[in-house]
Every structure is written in C-alpha cells, then in structure tokens.
Amino acid sequence: MAVRVGVLGATGAVGQRLIQLLDPHPEFEIAALTASESSAGKTYRQAAKWRVDSPIPEAVADTTVTATEPGEVPNDVDLLFSSLPSSVGAAVEAPFCEEGYIVSSNSSNGRMDDDVPLVIPEVNADHLDLLEVQRDERGWDGAMVKNPNCSTITFVPTLAALAEFGLEKVHVATLQAVSGAGYDGVSSMEIIDNAIPYIGSEEDKLETESRKLLGEFDGAELSHNEMDVAASCNRIPTIDGHLENVWVETEDDLTAADAAEAMESYPSLDLRSSPDPLIHVFEEPDRPQPRMDRTLGDGMAIAAGGLRESAFGLQYNCLAHNTIRGAAGASVLNGELLLENGYL
Ligand SMILES: NC(=O)c1ccc[n+]([C@@H]2O[C@H](COP(=O)([O-])OP(=O)(O)OC[C@H]3O[C@@H](n4cnc5c(N)ncnc54)[C@H](OP(=O)(O)O)[C@@H]3O)[C@@H](O)[C@H]2O)c1
C-alpha cells in the first residue's frame, strides 16, 4: 500500500516539481497540499500558477489547499515533503515533527544542525541513522531529514567519487539558473543580458554543506570532512540546470583518466529515483550544457565533462537539474530511502 504523503509549500516552484514527481510515484500517494494563508481554501488549480512542463495532474487539481499547520494535515499522512521558504520552514517544520510527521525538507533551516541528517542517498545514506540521535535528543515521534542546497548537490557526488584519492582543497564556481531563486526570485530586468556574481548565503552553503555530507558518522556523532572548500556563485539567464566549474587538489596523484573512471563507476542505488549511471562523463570538451544535459536520468543524473589536469589539481565541469536533482527529486529520493530503512 502506498504511503500517504503531503506537500508543504505545494504551490511554489519546487512544490510543483514535487507534485509532478509524486503523482505517478507507486510508493507515495498525495493526500495533503499546504501553502500560505492566501492560498488556503482554494483548489490547487486556483492557488498554483502551474508552470511545470507537463499538465497539472487531475488527481490534485481539485484538492483544497490548506494552511501550513499540523492541525490542517490528516493524521494518516506519514510523510511530508517540505518546500517552504526557510524562514517559514524554521517556524513550522519542528511542530510537524513533534506531532509525529516525518519531514523530508528542501528548506535550508536546520540543515547544519548536529542531529539533522543532511543526505544525498548515493553519497551518505548511512547518515540517516542520525535520526535515532535526533529522536533521543528532541523527544519527537516524527523526524526531520534534509537535502542539501541545489548547487551543493551538483558537485558533491563528483567529490564523493574522488574521495579515495584524498580530498584536500576544492574550488567551485557556479553558473546558476533563475529557477533556483523561485518564481518571484530574480526580475527579468535584472537577469536578461546579464550575470550576477552574488547569491545571498549561497557560497557559505556550498562550503559547509559539502563538508557535512562527506563527513563520517560513527553511530553517535557526525564529524565533518576536513577538506578546504571555496565557492563563488553566479546567477545567469538559464531557466533550469546549474553548471559548475570545479578544481580539486588531492593527496594522491589524480589523472583526468583516473577521475573519469572513478566518476563513471561510482555506484547508484536500487531506489526508484536513483539514476544508473549516477554520474555521466562526457568526452566532448563543450559538455555538459544546461539546455542539452539537464534532463539526463530524468533530471536526476549528474553530468560531468572537461576533465583535465591543471595547476590547481583536477579541473572539470559538472551540471545537475536544480529543481529536480537539486530539490524536489532529492526530497523524493530521501523519502524512498526513509521507506527502505523502515522509517515509514
Ligand atoms: N528553486 C530551487 O531550485 C530550490 C532548490 C533547492 C532548494 N530550494 C528551497 O526550497 C524552498 C522553496 O523554494 P521555491 O523556489 O519553491 O519557492 P517559491 O516558488 O517561492 O514557493 C514557496 C512556497 O511556500 C509557500 N509559502 C510562502 N510563505 C508561506 C507562509 N508564510 N506559510 C506557508 N507557506 C508559505 C508558498 O505558498 P503561496 O503560493 O501560497 O505563497 C509556496 O507554496 C526554499 O526554501 C528554497 O530555498 C529551492
């Protein structure tokens, strides 16, 4: 029987992607949709300005959207996918967990808390057991798991593939799509014919979340990876797909051929939304490109290319679909991991 799930922030850019992915999902059944007070009481069709590249699913179109409060979500809903602004997530996610709901969240609030697992299943599925520590410390019947920021998800799987060479220093420069800022995020007058070399708090997220994701969990505590990470984030006028330029210095010698082999052979998981291969390595020097490569693996694959040895270690480019692998698909994959591990 499918697990009954809800979507918090169902009308937004990520919320719509969540609905697109969950509607056909055999393990999950959408049973609750929430948004702000201004959407509450409307049907989903009225409340959401649907902009995803497939028709609005009939199964949810006439569902009534509720306010985002535990009392508004039926008790038989077990799992909530959260795509709320982080200020809202900070206020409402914990009360849902206290009421016994399991929350798989995109929002940045709480991602770096010591007892909150920040998970990319193919990279650090074992960190999910941090939920036992979380429940002990917080006394929750529910639980909270987070997926990382969309630009962190793009480069961390490639680093995980290179970890055996000893990661020492990582430099990453991003070229991020406008959908990463949400529908009301960047005005067209700001971004057309332009590039903006600043995205508030983004660089810090890449630098800290990557070290948490590649850290070690000993069953009680999580230690963060000690590699140095420096990030520079840029907004560019693409719609979807974050492209990143990466330089990695390793303890052991690392050739471009070794790196390509390590990335191509890095394992995916036997979960419905985990693509195989996880990392697609291009030989063409001008790939990956956002418009051509963001839908690889139904938007869940990481694309890499341009691998070469440089004065600053291995250099390459990588790309992922920011609202699928970087957000909605990441939360759904964490939901599948929760199910496989008996949390649902
Ligand atoms: N876009 C990406 O690529 C991406 C990637 C990774 C993570 N994220 C994170 O995911 C979250 C959602 O991003 P988004 O791009 O989907 O944002 P968005 O398009 O602005 O959508 C925000 C959603 O939250 C709801 N909401 C706003 N204020 C609320 C309130 N006070 N109470 C309850 N619900 C409220 C909105 O409902 P109404 O329609 O009723 O206003 C809407 O459903 C953010 O934390 C973002 O940082 C986004």
mmCIF file of C-alpha atoms and ligand atoms in Angstrom:
data_model
loop_
_atom_site.group_PDB
_atom_site.id
_atom_site.type_symbol
_atom_site.label_atom_id
_atom_site.label_comp_id
_atom_site.label_asym_id
_atom_site.label_seq_id
_atom_site.Cartn_x
_atom_site.Cartn_y
_atom_site.Cartn_z
ATOM 1 C CA MET A 1 0.000 0.000 0.000
ATOM 2 C CA ALA A 2 1.295 3.466 -0.911
ATOM 3 C CA VAL A 3 2.477 5.785 1.882
ATOM 4 C CA ARG A 4 0.168 8.814 2.265
ATOM 5 C CA VAL A 5 2.211 11.979 1.802
ATOM 6 C CA GLY A 6 1.700 15.734 1.948
ATOM 7 C CA VAL A 7 3.486 18.641 0.273
ATOM 8 C CA LEU A 8 4.191 21.776 2.348
ATOM 9 C CA GLY A 9 4.609 24.785 0.051
ATOM 10 C CA ALA A 10 2.860 22.860 -2.732
ATOM 11 C CA THR A 11 2.168 25.886 -4.946
ATOM 12 C CA GLY A 12 5.796 27.071 -5.390
ATOM 13 C CA ALA A 13 8.479 26.203 -7.968
ATOM 14 C CA VAL A 14 9.763 23.200 -6.011
ATOM 15 C CA GLY A 15 6.275 22.262 -4.748
ATOM 16 C CA GLN A 16 5.049 21.934 -8.339
ATOM 17 C CA ARG A 17 8.008 19.726 -9.239
ATOM 18 C CA LEU A 18 7.228 17.607 -6.175
ATOM 19 C CA ILE A 19 3.679 17.112 -7.406
ATOM 20 C CA GLN A 20 4.905 16.267 -10.911
ATOM 21 C CA LEU A 21 7.207 13.573 -9.448
ATOM 22 C CA LEU A 22 4.822 12.254 -6.777
ATOM 23 C CA ASP A 23 1.670 11.953 -8.906
ATOM 24 C CA PRO A 24 2.914 8.867 -10.831
ATOM 25 C CA HIS A 25 5.030 7.508 -7.929
ATOM 26 C CA PRO A 26 3.899 3.976 -6.985
ATOM 27 C CA GLU A 27 5.172 4.165 -3.372
ATOM 28 C CA PHE A 28 3.582 7.522 -2.452
ATOM 29 C CA GLU A 29 0.035 8.877 -2.629
ATOM 30 C CA ILE A 30 -0.564 12.639 -2.380
ATOM 31 C CA ALA A 31 -3.051 13.246 0.441
ATOM 32 C CA ALA A 32 -2.418 16.842 1.595
ATOM 33 C CA LEU A 33 -1.347 20.119 -0.004
ATOM 34 C CA THR A 34 -0.443 23.204 2.014
ATOM 35 C CA ALA A 35 0.706 26.755 1.232
ATOM 36 C CA SER A 36 0.341 30.261 2.688
ATOM 37 C CA GLU A 37 -2.848 31.756 4.117
ATOM 38 C CA SER A 38 -3.500 33.471 0.781
ATOM 39 C CA SER A 39 -3.781 30.065 -0.976
ATOM 40 C CA ALA A 40 -5.638 28.249 1.822
ATOM 41 C CA GLY A 41 -9.219 27.324 0.915
ATOM 42 C CA LYS A 42 -8.622 27.470 -2.865
ATOM 43 C CA THR A 43 -8.401 24.418 -5.098
ATOM 44 C CA TYR A 44 -4.853 23.563 -6.150
ATOM 45 C CA ARG A 45 -5.714 24.607 -9.706
ATOM 46 C CA GLN A 46 -6.754 28.063 -8.464
ATOM 47 C CA ALA A 47 -3.901 28.511 -5.995
ATOM 48 C CA ALA A 48 -0.933 27.325 -8.063
ATOM 49 C CA LYS A 49 0.119 29.169 -11.173
ATOM 50 C CA TRP A 50 1.143 25.881 -12.818
ATOM 51 C CA ARG A 51 4.376 26.277 -14.780
ATOM 52 C CA VAL A 52 5.830 22.767 -14.935
ATOM 53 C CA ASP A 53 6.401 21.102 -18.329
ATOM 54 C CA SER A 54 3.546 18.573 -18.066
ATOM 55 C CA PRO A 55 -0.188 19.076 -17.445
ATOM 56 C CA ILE A 56 -1.392 19.675 -13.885
ATOM 57 C CA PRO A 57 -2.251 16.177 -12.525
ATOM 58 C CA GLU A 58 -6.034 15.681 -12.428
ATOM 59 C CA ALA A 59 -5.694 13.811 -9.107
ATOM 60 C CA VAL A 60 -4.607 17.001 -7.313
ATOM 61 C CA ALA A 61 -6.131 19.792 -9.430
ATOM 62 C CA ASP A 62 -9.348 19.991 -7.404
ATOM 63 C CA THR A 63 -7.817 19.224 -3.994
ATOM 64 C CA THR A 64 -8.296 22.051 -1.491
ATOM 65 C CA VAL A 65 -5.061 23.677 -0.355
ATOM 66 C CA THR A 66 -4.833 24.203 3.417
ATOM 67 C CA ALA A 67 -2.763 26.448 5.653
ATOM 68 C CA THR A 68 0.615 25.019 6.734
ATOM 69 C CA GLU A 69 -0.218 23.878 10.274
ATOM 70 C CA PRO A 70 -0.199 20.383 11.833
ATOM 71 C CA GLY A 71 -3.940 20.596 12.620
ATOM 72 C CA GLU A 72 -4.704 21.042 8.892
ATOM 73 C CA VAL A 73 -2.970 17.830 7.762
ATOM 74 C CA PRO A 74 -4.790 14.484 8.222
ATOM 75 C CA ASN A 75 -3.315 12.182 10.880
ATOM 76 C CA ASP A 76 -2.967 9.269 8.462
ATOM 77 C CA VAL A 77 -0.423 11.220 6.409
ATOM 78 C CA ASP A 78 3.008 9.849 7.395
ATOM 79 C CA LEU A 79 5.492 11.765 5.274
ATOM 80 C CA LEU A 80 5.637 15.476 4.433
ATOM 81 C CA PHE A 81 7.778 16.880 1.648
ATOM 82 C CA SER A 82 8.622 20.469 2.565
ATOM 83 C CA SER A 83 9.452 23.179 0.014
ATOM 84 C CA LEU A 84 8.781 26.242 2.152
ATOM 85 C CA PRO A 85 10.867 29.427 2.335
ATOM 86 C CA SER A 86 13.482 28.758 5.020
ATOM 87 C CA SER A 87 12.047 31.368 7.411
ATOM 88 C CA VAL A 88 8.688 29.559 7.244
ATOM 89 C CA GLY A 89 10.310 26.118 7.449
ATOM 90 C CA ALA A 90 12.170 27.234 10.610
ATOM 91 C CA ALA A 91 8.841 28.086 12.257
ATOM 92 C CA VAL A 92 6.647 25.168 11.157
ATOM 93 C CA GLU A 93 8.746 22.061 10.394
ATOM 94 C CA ALA A 94 9.582 21.230 14.042
ATOM 95 C CA PRO A 95 5.910 21.401 15.194
ATOM 96 C CA PHE A 96 5.031 18.873 12.456
ATOM 97 C CA CYS A 97 7.819 16.558 13.715
ATOM 98 C CA GLU A 98 6.559 16.941 17.298
ATOM 99 C CA GLU A 99 3.130 15.813 16.085
ATOM 100 C CA GLY A 100 4.670 12.623 14.673
ATOM 101 C CA TYR A 101 5.096 13.523 10.984
ATOM 102 C CA ILE A 102 8.314 12.647 9.155
ATOM 103 C CA VAL A 103 9.525 15.658 7.169
ATOM 104 C CA SER A 104 11.780 15.406 4.098
ATOM 105 C CA SER A 105 12.754 19.018 3.539
ATOM 106 C CA ASN A 106 14.390 21.228 0.918
ATOM 107 C CA SER A 107 14.492 24.330 3.067
ATOM 108 C CA SER A 108 17.874 25.445 4.365
ATOM 109 C CA ASN A 109 16.794 25.931 8.013
ATOM 110 C CA GLY A 110 18.323 23.292 10.282
ATOM 111 C CA ARG A 111 20.495 21.706 7.576
ATOM 112 C CA MET A 112 23.667 22.198 9.601
ATOM 113 C CA ASP A 113 22.195 21.153 12.983
ATOM 114 C CA ASP A 114 24.276 18.362 14.547
ATOM 115 C CA ASP A 115 21.309 16.000 14.871
ATOM 116 C CA VAL A 116 19.728 16.635 11.471
ATOM 117 C CA PRO A 117 20.798 14.243 8.706
ATOM 118 C CA LEU A 118 21.713 16.089 5.511
ATOM 119 C CA VAL A 119 21.507 13.357 2.906
ATOM 120 C CA ILE A 120 22.226 12.580 -0.733
ATOM 121 C CA PRO A 121 21.368 8.854 -0.668
ATOM 122 C CA GLU A 122 24.061 7.766 -3.144
ATOM 123 C CA VAL A 123 26.704 9.669 -1.121
ATOM 124 C CA ASN A 124 25.917 9.294 2.590
ATOM 125 C CA ALA A 125 22.852 7.082 3.156
ATOM 126 C CA ASP A 126 24.402 5.935 6.464
ATOM 127 C CA HIS A 127 23.895 9.465 7.908
ATOM 128 C CA LEU A 128 20.150 8.719 8.004
ATOM 129 C CA ASP A 129 20.725 6.819 11.263
ATOM 130 C CA LEU A 130 21.361 10.212 12.853
ATOM 131 C CA LEU A 131 17.552 10.211 13.154
ATOM 132 C CA GLU A 132 17.896 7.942 16.204
ATOM 133 C CA VAL A 133 20.085 10.590 17.883
ATOM 134 C CA GLN A 134 17.605 13.281 16.812
ATOM 135 C CA ARG A 135 14.644 11.431 18.323
ATOM 136 C CA ASP A 136 16.542 10.820 21.587
ATOM 137 C CA GLU A 137 17.552 14.469 21.875
ATOM 138 C CA ARG A 138 14.310 16.106 20.751
ATOM 139 C CA GLY A 139 11.783 13.557 22.012
ATOM 140 C CA TRP A 140 9.998 13.593 18.633
ATOM 141 C CA ASP A 141 7.808 10.759 17.367
ATOM 142 C CA GLY A 142 8.369 12.252 13.930
ATOM 143 C CA ALA A 143 11.721 13.115 12.362
ATOM 144 C CA MET A 144 13.394 15.579 10.022
ATOM 145 C CA VAL A 145 15.769 14.828 7.151
ATOM 146 C CA LYS A 146 17.148 17.496 4.829
ATOM 147 C CA ASN A 147 18.528 17.513 1.319
ATOM 148 C CA PRO A 148 21.295 19.993 0.533
ATOM 149 C CA ASN A 149 21.183 23.189 -1.469
ATOM 150 C CA CYS A 150 20.767 22.684 -5.235
ATOM 151 C CA SER A 151 24.291 23.839 -6.095
ATOM 152 C CA THR A 152 25.808 21.657 -3.342
ATOM 153 C CA ILE A 153 24.046 18.577 -4.760
ATOM 154 C CA THR A 154 25.540 19.293 -8.187
ATOM 155 C CA PHE A 155 29.211 18.908 -7.244
ATOM 156 C CA VAL A 156 29.261 16.730 -4.102
ATOM 157 C CA PRO A 157 28.576 13.387 -5.889
ATOM 158 C CA THR A 158 31.623 14.036 -8.109
ATOM 159 C CA LEU A 159 33.719 14.714 -4.999
ATOM 160 C CA ALA A 160 32.400 11.519 -3.384
ATOM 161 C CA ALA A 161 33.641 9.629 -6.455
ATOM 162 C CA LEU A 162 37.112 11.181 -5.996
ATOM 163 C CA ALA A 163 37.273 10.753 -2.201
ATOM 164 C CA GLU A 164 39.520 7.670 -2.451
ATOM 165 C CA PHE A 165 42.300 9.988 -3.725
ATOM 166 C CA GLY A 166 42.165 12.104 -0.539
ATOM 167 C CA LEU A 167 40.308 15.411 -0.950
ATOM 168 C CA GLU A 168 42.382 18.390 0.229
ATOM 169 C CA LYS A 169 41.252 21.597 -1.478
ATOM 170 C CA VAL A 170 38.201 22.289 -3.613
ATOM 171 C CA HIS A 171 37.403 25.463 -5.562
ATOM 172 C CA VAL A 172 33.997 25.719 -7.198
ATOM 173 C CA ALA A 173 32.455 28.492 -9.336
ATOM 174 C CA THR A 174 28.749 28.193 -10.153
ATOM 175 C CA LEU A 175 26.584 29.378 -13.063
ATOM 176 C CA GLN A 176 23.106 29.045 -11.571
ATOM 177 C CA ALA A 177 19.728 29.056 -13.307
ATOM 178 C CA VAL A 178 16.996 31.552 -12.408
ATOM 179 C CA SER A 179 14.526 28.862 -11.244
ATOM 180 C CA GLY A 180 16.835 28.352 -8.257
ATOM 181 C CA ALA A 181 15.564 31.640 -6.857
ATOM 182 C CA GLY A 182 11.863 30.627 -7.064
ATOM 183 C CA TYR A 183 9.276 32.195 -9.362
ATOM 184 C CA ASP A 184 9.483 35.637 -7.821
ATOM 185 C CA GLY A 185 13.218 35.477 -7.204
ATOM 186 C CA VAL A 186 15.036 37.445 -9.936
ATOM 187 C CA SER A 187 13.323 40.048 -12.117
ATOM 188 C CA SER A 188 13.729 39.829 -15.894
ATOM 189 C CA MET A 189 15.165 43.381 -15.943
ATOM 190 C CA GLU A 190 17.942 42.204 -13.638
ATOM 191 C CA ILE A 191 18.916 38.973 -15.381
ATOM 192 C CA ILE A 192 18.363 39.299 -19.165
ATOM 193 C CA ASP A 193 21.643 40.236 -20.905
ATOM 194 C CA ASN A 194 23.396 39.920 -17.557
ATOM 195 C CA ALA A 195 25.172 37.752 -14.970
ATOM 196 C CA ILE A 196 25.010 38.475 -11.237
ATOM 197 C CA PRO A 197 28.130 37.475 -9.272
ATOM 198 C CA TYR A 198 26.342 37.228 -5.927
ATOM 199 C CA ILE A 199 23.658 34.928 -4.485
ATOM 200 C CA GLY A 200 22.978 35.666 -0.824
ATOM 201 C CA SER A 201 24.330 32.983 1.602
ATOM 202 C CA GLU A 202 24.889 30.550 -1.277
ATOM 203 C CA GLU A 203 28.683 30.363 -1.062
ATOM 204 C CA ASP A 204 28.579 29.519 2.621
ATOM 205 C CA LYS A 205 26.093 26.685 1.892
ATOM 206 C CA LEU A 206 28.392 25.056 -0.673
ATOM 207 C CA GLU A 207 31.386 25.376 1.654
ATOM 208 C CA THR A 208 29.736 23.983 4.796
ATOM 209 C CA GLU A 209 27.153 21.500 3.463
ATOM 210 C CA SER A 210 29.761 19.708 1.306
ATOM 211 C CA ARG A 211 31.941 19.089 4.374
ATOM 212 C CA LYS A 212 28.967 17.750 6.368
ATOM 213 C CA LEU A 213 27.846 15.458 3.529
ATOM 214 C CA LEU A 214 31.332 13.969 3.136
ATOM 215 C CA GLY A 215 31.843 13.591 6.897
ATOM 216 C CA GLU A 216 31.876 10.389 8.954
ATOM 217 C CA PHE A 217 29.029 9.221 11.195
ATOM 218 C CA ASP A 218 30.180 6.857 13.961
ATOM 219 C CA GLY A 219 26.684 5.950 15.181
ATOM 220 C CA ALA A 220 26.603 8.756 17.759
ATOM 221 C CA GLU A 221 28.273 11.815 16.244
ATOM 222 C CA LEU A 222 28.986 13.224 12.834
ATOM 223 C CA SER A 223 32.432 14.667 12.094
ATOM 224 C CA HIS A 224 32.722 16.951 9.095
ATOM 225 C CA ASN A 225 35.231 16.362 6.300
ATOM 226 C CA GLU A 226 38.372 18.482 6.755
ATOM 227 C CA MET A 227 38.891 19.455 3.100
ATOM 228 C CA ASP A 228 39.047 23.198 2.334
ATOM 229 C CA VAL A 229 36.229 24.417 0.087
ATOM 230 C CA ALA A 230 35.983 27.870 -1.548
ATOM 231 C CA ALA A 231 32.917 28.735 -3.630
ATOM 232 C CA SER A 232 31.964 31.598 -5.930
ATOM 233 C CA CYS A 233 28.299 31.750 -7.007
ATOM 234 C CA ASN A 234 26.841 33.458 -10.079
ATOM 235 C CA ARG A 235 23.273 33.769 -11.350
ATOM 236 C CA ILE A 236 22.930 33.531 -15.143
ATOM 237 C CA PRO A 237 19.921 33.697 -17.512
ATOM 238 C CA THR A 238 19.257 29.968 -17.930
ATOM 239 C CA ILE A 239 15.886 28.599 -16.750
ATOM 240 C CA ASP A 240 16.924 25.250 -15.205
ATOM 241 C CA GLY A 241 20.244 23.481 -14.608
ATOM 242 C CA HIS A 242 23.184 24.652 -12.515
ATOM 243 C CA LEU A 243 26.580 24.401 -14.253
ATOM 244 C CA GLU A 244 29.707 24.419 -12.064
ATOM 245 C CA ASN A 245 33.486 24.682 -12.678
ATOM 246 C CA VAL A 246 35.467 22.684 -10.132
ATOM 247 C CA TRP A 247 39.161 22.376 -9.205
ATOM 248 C CA VAL A 248 40.156 19.589 -6.789
ATOM 249 C CA GLU A 249 43.547 19.109 -5.157
ATOM 250 C CA THR A 250 44.080 15.606 -3.777
ATOM 251 C CA GLU A 251 46.578 13.907 -1.505
ATOM 252 C CA ASP A 252 47.325 11.194 -4.075
ATOM 253 C CA ASP A 253 48.131 11.777 -7.742
ATOM 254 C CA LEU A 254 44.973 12.053 -9.782
ATOM 255 C CA THR A 255 44.931 11.999 -13.580
ATOM 256 C CA ALA A 256 41.957 13.005 -15.707
ATOM 257 C CA ALA A 257 41.618 9.376 -16.830
ATOM 258 C CA ASP A 258 41.551 8.096 -13.211
ATOM 259 C CA ALA A 259 38.943 10.712 -12.335
ATOM 260 C CA ALA A 260 36.732 9.848 -15.315
ATOM 261 C CA GLU A 261 36.854 6.176 -14.381
ATOM 262 C CA ALA A 262 36.076 6.891 -10.713
ATOM 263 C CA MET A 263 33.087 9.074 -11.665
ATOM 264 C CA GLU A 264 31.698 6.675 -14.289
ATOM 265 C CA SER A 265 31.926 3.683 -11.957
ATOM 266 C CA TYR A 266 30.551 5.487 -8.871
ATOM 267 C CA PRO A 267 27.511 3.399 -7.860
ATOM 268 C CA SER A 268 23.885 4.452 -7.924
ATOM 269 C CA LEU A 269 21.331 2.865 -5.558
ATOM 270 C CA ASP A 270 18.482 0.445 -6.030
ATOM 271 C CA LEU A 271 15.940 3.194 -5.302
ATOM 272 C CA ARG A 272 13.309 4.215 -7.856
ATOM 273 C CA SER A 273 14.604 7.771 -8.342
ATOM 274 C CA SER A 274 18.324 6.949 -8.325
ATOM 275 C CA PRO A 275 19.616 7.002 -11.937
ATOM 276 C CA ASP A 276 22.088 4.492 -13.338
ATOM 277 C CA PRO A 277 24.697 5.727 -14.032
ATOM 278 C CA LEU A 278 24.613 8.398 -11.361
ATOM 279 C CA ILE A 279 27.409 10.406 -12.999
ATOM 280 C CA HIS A 280 27.542 10.701 -16.775
ATOM 281 C CA VAL A 281 31.018 11.718 -18.005
ATOM 282 C CA PHE A 282 31.191 13.495 -21.386
ATOM 283 C CA GLU A 283 34.246 13.248 -23.612
ATOM 284 C CA GLU A 284 33.172 16.235 -25.736
ATOM 285 C CA PRO A 285 35.033 19.330 -24.449
ATOM 286 C CA ASP A 286 31.948 21.580 -24.668
ATOM 287 C CA ARG A 287 29.634 19.448 -22.475
ATOM 288 C CA PRO A 288 27.743 19.336 -20.181
ATOM 289 C CA GLN A 289 25.462 22.237 -21.125
ATOM 290 C CA PRO A 290 22.283 23.195 -19.211
ATOM 291 C CA ARG A 291 19.806 23.106 -22.100
ATOM 292 C CA MET A 292 21.125 19.838 -23.547
ATOM 293 C CA ASP A 293 22.038 17.831 -20.484
ATOM 294 C CA ARG A 294 19.836 18.819 -17.507
ATOM 295 C CA THR A 295 17.280 16.061 -18.190
ATOM 296 C CA LEU A 296 19.788 13.179 -18.155
ATOM 297 C CA GLY A 297 18.441 10.351 -15.978
ATOM 298 C CA ASP A 298 15.011 12.083 -15.848
ATOM 299 C CA GLY A 299 16.731 15.090 -14.280
ATOM 300 C CA MET A 300 18.327 13.016 -11.506
ATOM 301 C CA ALA A 301 21.777 12.360 -13.058
ATOM 302 C CA ILE A 302 24.910 14.434 -12.535
ATOM 303 C CA ALA A 303 26.725 15.332 -15.761
ATOM 304 C CA ALA A 304 30.486 15.928 -15.802
ATOM 305 C CA GLY A 305 32.931 16.885 -18.538
ATOM 306 C CA GLY A 306 36.041 18.848 -19.474
ATOM 307 C CA LEU A 307 38.222 16.750 -17.149
ATOM 308 C CA ARG A 308 41.862 17.799 -17.261
ATOM 309 C CA GLU A 309 44.901 18.217 -15.055
ATOM 310 C CA SER A 310 45.600 21.863 -14.137
ATOM 311 C CA ALA A 311 47.925 23.961 -11.962
ATOM 312 C CA PHE A 312 45.264 23.661 -9.221
ATOM 313 C CA GLY A 313 44.708 19.911 -9.424
ATOM 314 C CA LEU A 314 41.988 18.151 -11.397
ATOM 315 C CA GLN A 315 39.693 20.555 -13.243
ATOM 316 C CA TYR A 316 36.223 19.708 -14.558
ATOM 317 C CA ASN A 317 32.686 20.973 -15.099
ATOM 318 C CA CYS A 318 29.507 19.443 -13.695
ATOM 319 C CA LEU A 319 25.796 20.039 -14.071
ATOM 320 C CA ALA A 320 22.517 18.988 -12.442
ATOM 321 C CA HIS A 321 18.863 19.941 -12.829
ATOM 322 C CA ASN A 322 18.365 22.274 -9.869
ATOM 323 C CA THR A 323 14.635 21.811 -9.251
ATOM 324 C CA ILE A 324 14.712 18.010 -9.824
ATOM 325 C CA ARG A 325 18.040 16.531 -8.580
ATOM 326 C CA GLY A 326 18.725 19.746 -6.675
ATOM 327 C CA ALA A 327 15.371 19.998 -4.894
ATOM 328 C CA ALA A 328 12.132 18.043 -5.485
ATOM 329 C CA GLY A 329 13.769 14.842 -6.763
ATOM 330 C CA ALA A 330 16.290 14.997 -3.902
ATOM 331 C CA SER A 331 13.463 15.084 -1.328
ATOM 332 C CA VAL A 332 11.577 12.269 -3.047
ATOM 333 C CA LEU A 333 14.751 10.164 -3.123
ATOM 334 C CA ASN A 334 15.211 10.805 0.609
ATOM 335 C CA GLY A 335 11.582 9.668 1.047
ATOM 336 C CA GLU A 336 12.409 6.434 -0.781
ATOM 337 C CA LEU A 337 15.442 5.966 1.488
ATOM 338 C CA LEU A 338 13.286 6.532 4.592
ATOM 339 C CA LEU A 339 10.870 3.898 3.311
ATOM 340 C CA GLU A 340 13.629 1.397 2.547
ATOM 341 C CA ASN A 341 15.100 1.911 6.017
ATOM 342 C CA GLY A 342 11.821 1.268 7.817
ATOM 343 C CA TYR A 343 11.103 4.820 8.979
ATOM 344 C CA LEU A 344 7.720 4.736 7.205
HETATM 345 N N1 LIG B 1 14.098 26.531 -6.583
HETATM 346 C C1 LIG B 1 15.147 25.720 -6.391
HETATM 347 O O1 LIG B 1 15.863 25.305 -7.319
HETATM 348 C C2 LIG B 1 15.470 25.252 -4.999
HETATM 349 C C3 LIG B 1 16.478 24.319 -4.865
HETATM 350 C C4 LIG B 1 16.773 23.833 -3.604
HETATM 351 C C5 LIG B 1 16.090 24.310 -2.512
HETATM 352 N N2 LIG B 1 15.115 25.248 -2.655
HETATM 353 C C6 LIG B 1 14.410 25.686 -1.456
HETATM 354 O O2 LIG B 1 13.058 25.202 -1.494
HETATM 355 C C7 LIG B 1 12.199 26.135 -0.848
HETATM 356 C C8 LIG B 1 11.092 26.536 -1.801
HETATM 357 O O3 LIG B 1 11.640 27.190 -2.922
HETATM 358 P P1 LIG B 1 10.745 27.630 -4.177
HETATM 359 O O4 LIG B 1 11.722 28.018 -5.213
HETATM 360 O O5 LIG B 1 9.756 26.567 -4.484
HETATM 361 O O6 LIG B 1 9.960 28.909 -3.572
HETATM 362 P P2 LIG B 1 8.596 29.578 -4.093
HETATM 363 O O7 LIG B 1 8.380 29.326 -5.535
HETATM 364 O O8 LIG B 1 8.657 30.984 -3.628
HETATM 365 O O9 LIG B 1 7.430 28.796 -3.260
HETATM 366 C C9 LIG B 1 7.245 28.971 -1.855
HETATM 367 C C10 LIG B 1 6.101 28.102 -1.337
HETATM 368 O O10 LIG B 1 5.958 28.327 0.071
HETATM 369 C C11 LIG B 1 4.637 28.831 0.361
HETATM 370 N N3 LIG B 1 4.701 29.854 1.401
HETATM 371 C C12 LIG B 1 5.252 31.088 1.345
HETATM 372 N N4 LIG B 1 5.084 31.750 2.517
HETATM 373 C C13 LIG B 1 4.400 30.908 3.324
HETATM 374 C C14 LIG B 1 3.915 31.007 4.666
HETATM 375 N N5 LIG B 1 4.108 32.099 5.411
HETATM 376 N N6 LIG B 1 3.270 29.942 5.192
HETATM 377 C C15 LIG B 1 3.066 28.825 4.461
HETATM 378 N N7 LIG B 1 3.504 28.670 3.178
HETATM 379 C C16 LIG B 1 4.168 29.696 2.622
HETATM 380 C C17 LIG B 1 4.144 29.424 -0.940
HETATM 381 O O11 LIG B 1 2.714 29.445 -0.919
HETATM 382 P P3 LIG B 1 1.846 30.581 -1.686
HETATM 383 O O12 LIG B 1 1.798 30.201 -3.144
HETATM 384 O O13 LIG B 1 0.517 30.479 -1.031
HETATM 385 O O14 LIG B 1 2.533 31.897 -1.450
HETATM 386 C C18 LIG B 1 4.734 28.424 -1.943
HETATM 387 O O15 LIG B 1 3.940 27.269 -1.967
HETATM 388 C C19 LIG B 1 13.073 27.301 -0.394
HETATM 389 O O16 LIG B 1 13.459 27.100 0.947
HETATM 390 C C20 LIG B 1 14.271 27.209 -1.313
HETATM 391 O O17 LIG B 1 15.435 27.783 -0.768
HETATM 392 C C21 LIG B 1 14.775 25.726 -3.877
#
